[in-house]
Short mmCIF file of C-alpha atoms in Angstrom, two decimals:
data_model
loop_
_atom_site.label_atom_id
_atom_site.label_comp_id
_atom_site.label_asym_id
_atom_site.label_seq_id
_atom_site.Cartn_x
_atom_site.Cartn_y
_atom_site.Cartn_z
CA THR A 10 -14.34 -8.54 -7.76
CA ILE A 11 -11.44 -8.08 -10.08
CA PRO A 12 -12.17 -5.72 -13.30
CA VAL A 13 -11.93 -8.07 -16.43
CA LYS A 14 -11.36 -7.27 -20.01
CA LYS A 15 -13.38 -9.37 -22.50
CA THR A 16 -11.57 -10.54 -25.70
CA VAL A 17 -12.16 -12.94 -28.26
CA ASN A 18 -9.93 -16.22 -28.47
CA GLU A 19 -8.86 -16.09 -32.21
CA LYS A 20 -8.45 -19.97 -32.43
CA ASP A 21 -12.28 -20.65 -31.80
CA ASP A 22 -13.85 -17.32 -31.26
CA THR A 23 -15.02 -17.96 -28.03
CA LEU A 24 -14.98 -15.25 -25.13
CA VAL A 25 -12.11 -15.18 -22.88
CA LYS A 26 -11.90 -13.03 -20.07
CA GLN A 27 -8.63 -11.54 -18.87
CA HIS A 28 -8.01 -10.15 -15.61
CA LEU A 29 -6.97 -6.35 -15.40
CA TYR A 30 -5.02 -7.04 -12.34
CA SER A 31 -3.57 -10.55 -11.40
CA ILE A 32 -3.36 -11.80 -7.60
CA PRO A 33 0.13 -12.03 -6.39
CA GLU A 34 0.95 -15.88 -5.52
CA THR A 35 0.48 -16.92 -2.36
CA ASN A 36 4.20 -17.03 -1.12
CA SER A 37 4.72 -13.60 -2.61
CA LYS A 38 1.85 -11.65 -0.41
CA PRO A 39 3.44 -8.86 1.59
CA LYS A 40 2.81 -8.24 5.17
CA ILE A 41 1.56 -4.52 5.64
CA LEU A 42 1.38 -1.96 8.33
CA ILE A 43 -1.10 0.54 8.11
CA ALA A 44 -0.34 3.37 9.97
CA GLU A 45 -3.31 5.56 10.30
CA ASP A 46 -5.23 7.43 13.11
CA ASP A 47 -8.47 7.66 11.30
CA GLU A 48 -10.65 4.60 11.96
CA THR A 49 -12.60 4.80 8.91
CA SER A 50 -9.45 5.13 6.71
CA LYS A 51 -7.88 2.32 8.44
CA LEU A 52 -11.10 0.12 8.20
CA HIS A 53 -11.28 1.06 4.71
CA LEU A 54 -7.57 -0.13 3.68
CA MET A 55 -8.14 -3.51 5.82
CA HIS A 56 -11.15 -4.28 3.87
CA VAL A 57 -9.53 -3.66 0.45
CA LEU A 58 -6.60 -5.29 1.44
CA LYS A 59 -8.21 -8.44 2.89
CA GLY A 60 -6.90 -11.67 0.69
CA TRP A 61 -3.98 -9.43 -0.99
CA CYS A 62 -1.48 -9.58 1.90
CA ARG A 63 -0.49 -12.49 4.48
CA GLU A 64 -0.84 -10.26 7.59
CA ILE A 65 -2.21 -6.84 8.26
CA LEU A 66 -0.79 -4.78 11.19
CA THR A 67 -2.25 -1.35 12.17
CA ALA A 68 -0.49 1.67 14.16
CA GLU A 69 -2.44 5.01 15.24
CA THR A 70 0.51 7.21 15.76
CA GLY A 71 4.01 7.57 14.06
CA ILE A 72 5.39 6.57 17.24
CA ASP A 73 3.31 2.86 17.21
CA ALA A 74 4.61 2.61 13.67
CA VAL A 75 8.24 3.28 14.21
CA ASP A 76 8.04 0.79 17.24
CA ILE A 77 6.31 -2.10 15.13
CA CYS A 78 8.80 -1.85 12.53
CA ASN A 79 11.29 -2.13 15.10
CA SER A 80 10.02 -5.22 16.52
CA THR A 81 8.87 -6.67 13.21
CA PRO A 82 11.47 -7.04 10.56
CA ASP A 83 9.64 -8.73 8.19
CA ILE A 84 7.26 -5.94 7.34
CA ASP A 85 7.03 -5.79 3.55
CA LEU A 86 4.94 -2.43 3.02
CA ILE A 87 4.04 0.41 5.21
CA LEU A 88 1.06 2.67 4.32
CA MET A 89 2.08 5.81 6.30
CA ASP A 90 -0.67 8.38 7.03
CA ILE A 91 1.26 11.91 6.82
CA LYS A 92 -0.90 13.64 9.31
CA MET A 93 -0.93 11.40 12.93
CA PRO A 94 -0.62 12.20 16.37
CA ARG A 95 2.32 12.21 18.27
CA MET A 96 4.67 11.90 15.43
CA ASN A 97 3.91 12.75 11.75
CA GLY A 98 4.59 10.13 8.88
CA TYR A 99 7.51 12.50 7.92
CA ASP A 100 9.01 12.13 11.30
CA ALA A 101 8.25 8.39 11.37
CA LEU A 102 9.72 7.85 7.77
CA GLY A 103 12.96 9.28 9.02
CA LYS A 104 13.12 7.22 12.16
CA ILE A 105 12.18 3.82 10.33
CA ARG A 106 14.86 4.61 7.53
CA GLU A 107 17.49 4.90 10.28
CA THR A 108 17.22 1.32 10.67
CA ASN A 109 15.62 -0.02 7.78
CA LYS A 110 16.44 1.43 4.31
CA ASN A 111 14.84 -1.18 2.07
CA ILE A 112 11.16 -1.24 3.56
CA ILE A 113 8.80 0.04 1.05
CA ILE A 114 6.87 2.87 2.61
CA VAL A 115 3.96 4.44 0.93
CA ALA A 116 2.91 8.16 1.94
CA GLN A 117 -1.00 8.60 1.94
CA THR A 118 -2.91 11.66 3.00
CA ALA A 119 -6.16 13.58 2.33
CA TYR A 120 -4.62 16.74 2.13
CA ALA A 121 -3.33 16.14 -1.35
CA MET A 122 -1.76 19.61 -2.77
CA SER A 123 -0.05 20.37 -5.92
CA GLY A 124 3.65 19.17 -4.94
CA ASP A 125 2.98 16.93 -2.40
CA ARG A 126 3.70 13.80 -4.15
CA GLU A 127 7.01 15.11 -5.24
CA LYS A 128 7.86 16.44 -1.47
CA ALA A 129 7.05 12.93 -0.07
CA LEU A 130 8.84 11.28 -2.61
CA HIS A 131 12.05 13.49 -1.82
CA ALA A 132 11.82 12.99 1.86
CA GLY A 133 12.22 9.23 0.93
CA PHE A 134 8.70 7.61 0.51
CA ASN A 135 8.89 4.87 -2.06
CA ASP A 136 5.42 5.98 -3.56
CA TYR A 137 2.50 8.26 -2.73
CA LEU A 138 -1.38 7.63 -2.85
CA SER A 139 -3.93 10.55 -2.24
CA LYS A 140 -7.16 9.74 -0.20
CA PRO A 141 -9.75 8.68 -0.79
CA ILE A 142 -7.55 5.44 -1.84
CA SER A 143 -9.27 3.67 -4.66
CA LYS A 144 -9.21 -0.16 -4.75
CA ASN A 145 -7.37 0.01 -8.35
CA LYS A 146 -4.47 2.12 -7.31
CA LEU A 147 -4.19 0.19 -4.17
CA TRP A 148 -4.12 -3.19 -6.18
CA LYS A 149 -1.66 -1.86 -8.65
CA LEU A 150 0.81 -0.85 -5.53
CA ILE A 151 0.26 -4.46 -4.16
CA GLU A 152 1.23 -6.20 -7.22
CA LYS A 153 4.39 -3.61 -7.70
CA THR A 154 5.43 -4.56 -4.00
CA ALA A 155 5.09 -8.51 -4.56
CA LEU A 156 7.14 -8.04 -7.85
CA ASN A 157 9.56 -6.24 -5.67
CA CYS A 158 9.52 -3.35 -8.33
CA TYR A 159 10.89 -0.61 -5.72
CA SER A 160 14.17 -2.34 -5.76
#
């Protein structure tokens, strides 16, 4: 479901429903990589993203995320967990930025502490989400990506 705001049409006093979130156009739906080692978090993100993107790829380690990015140049957005096995999100970000400076990479973490957002943005992430990730925040992020607001 998409939240709606009910308003009254001034012309004929009928009730009008306005979507609070617009769904991106079909041709602008992003291809998303979910870099997440926690199965529950990954499934939650996949469920929320279903219908909002043209394709969802997954990686369970930072190394896998880097490899997928190197072999799949048309990824539009990466949701990168900070704490992953074999290579953490910060190190994976650095490796990905060596070859792709334009891809949108969003840090996501369950260990949200004061200053973590600023640290992630300073490291080169485009945005930051703390877990549990709400549908509304994720939808706004997808809209922002579809509209290329990170350019």
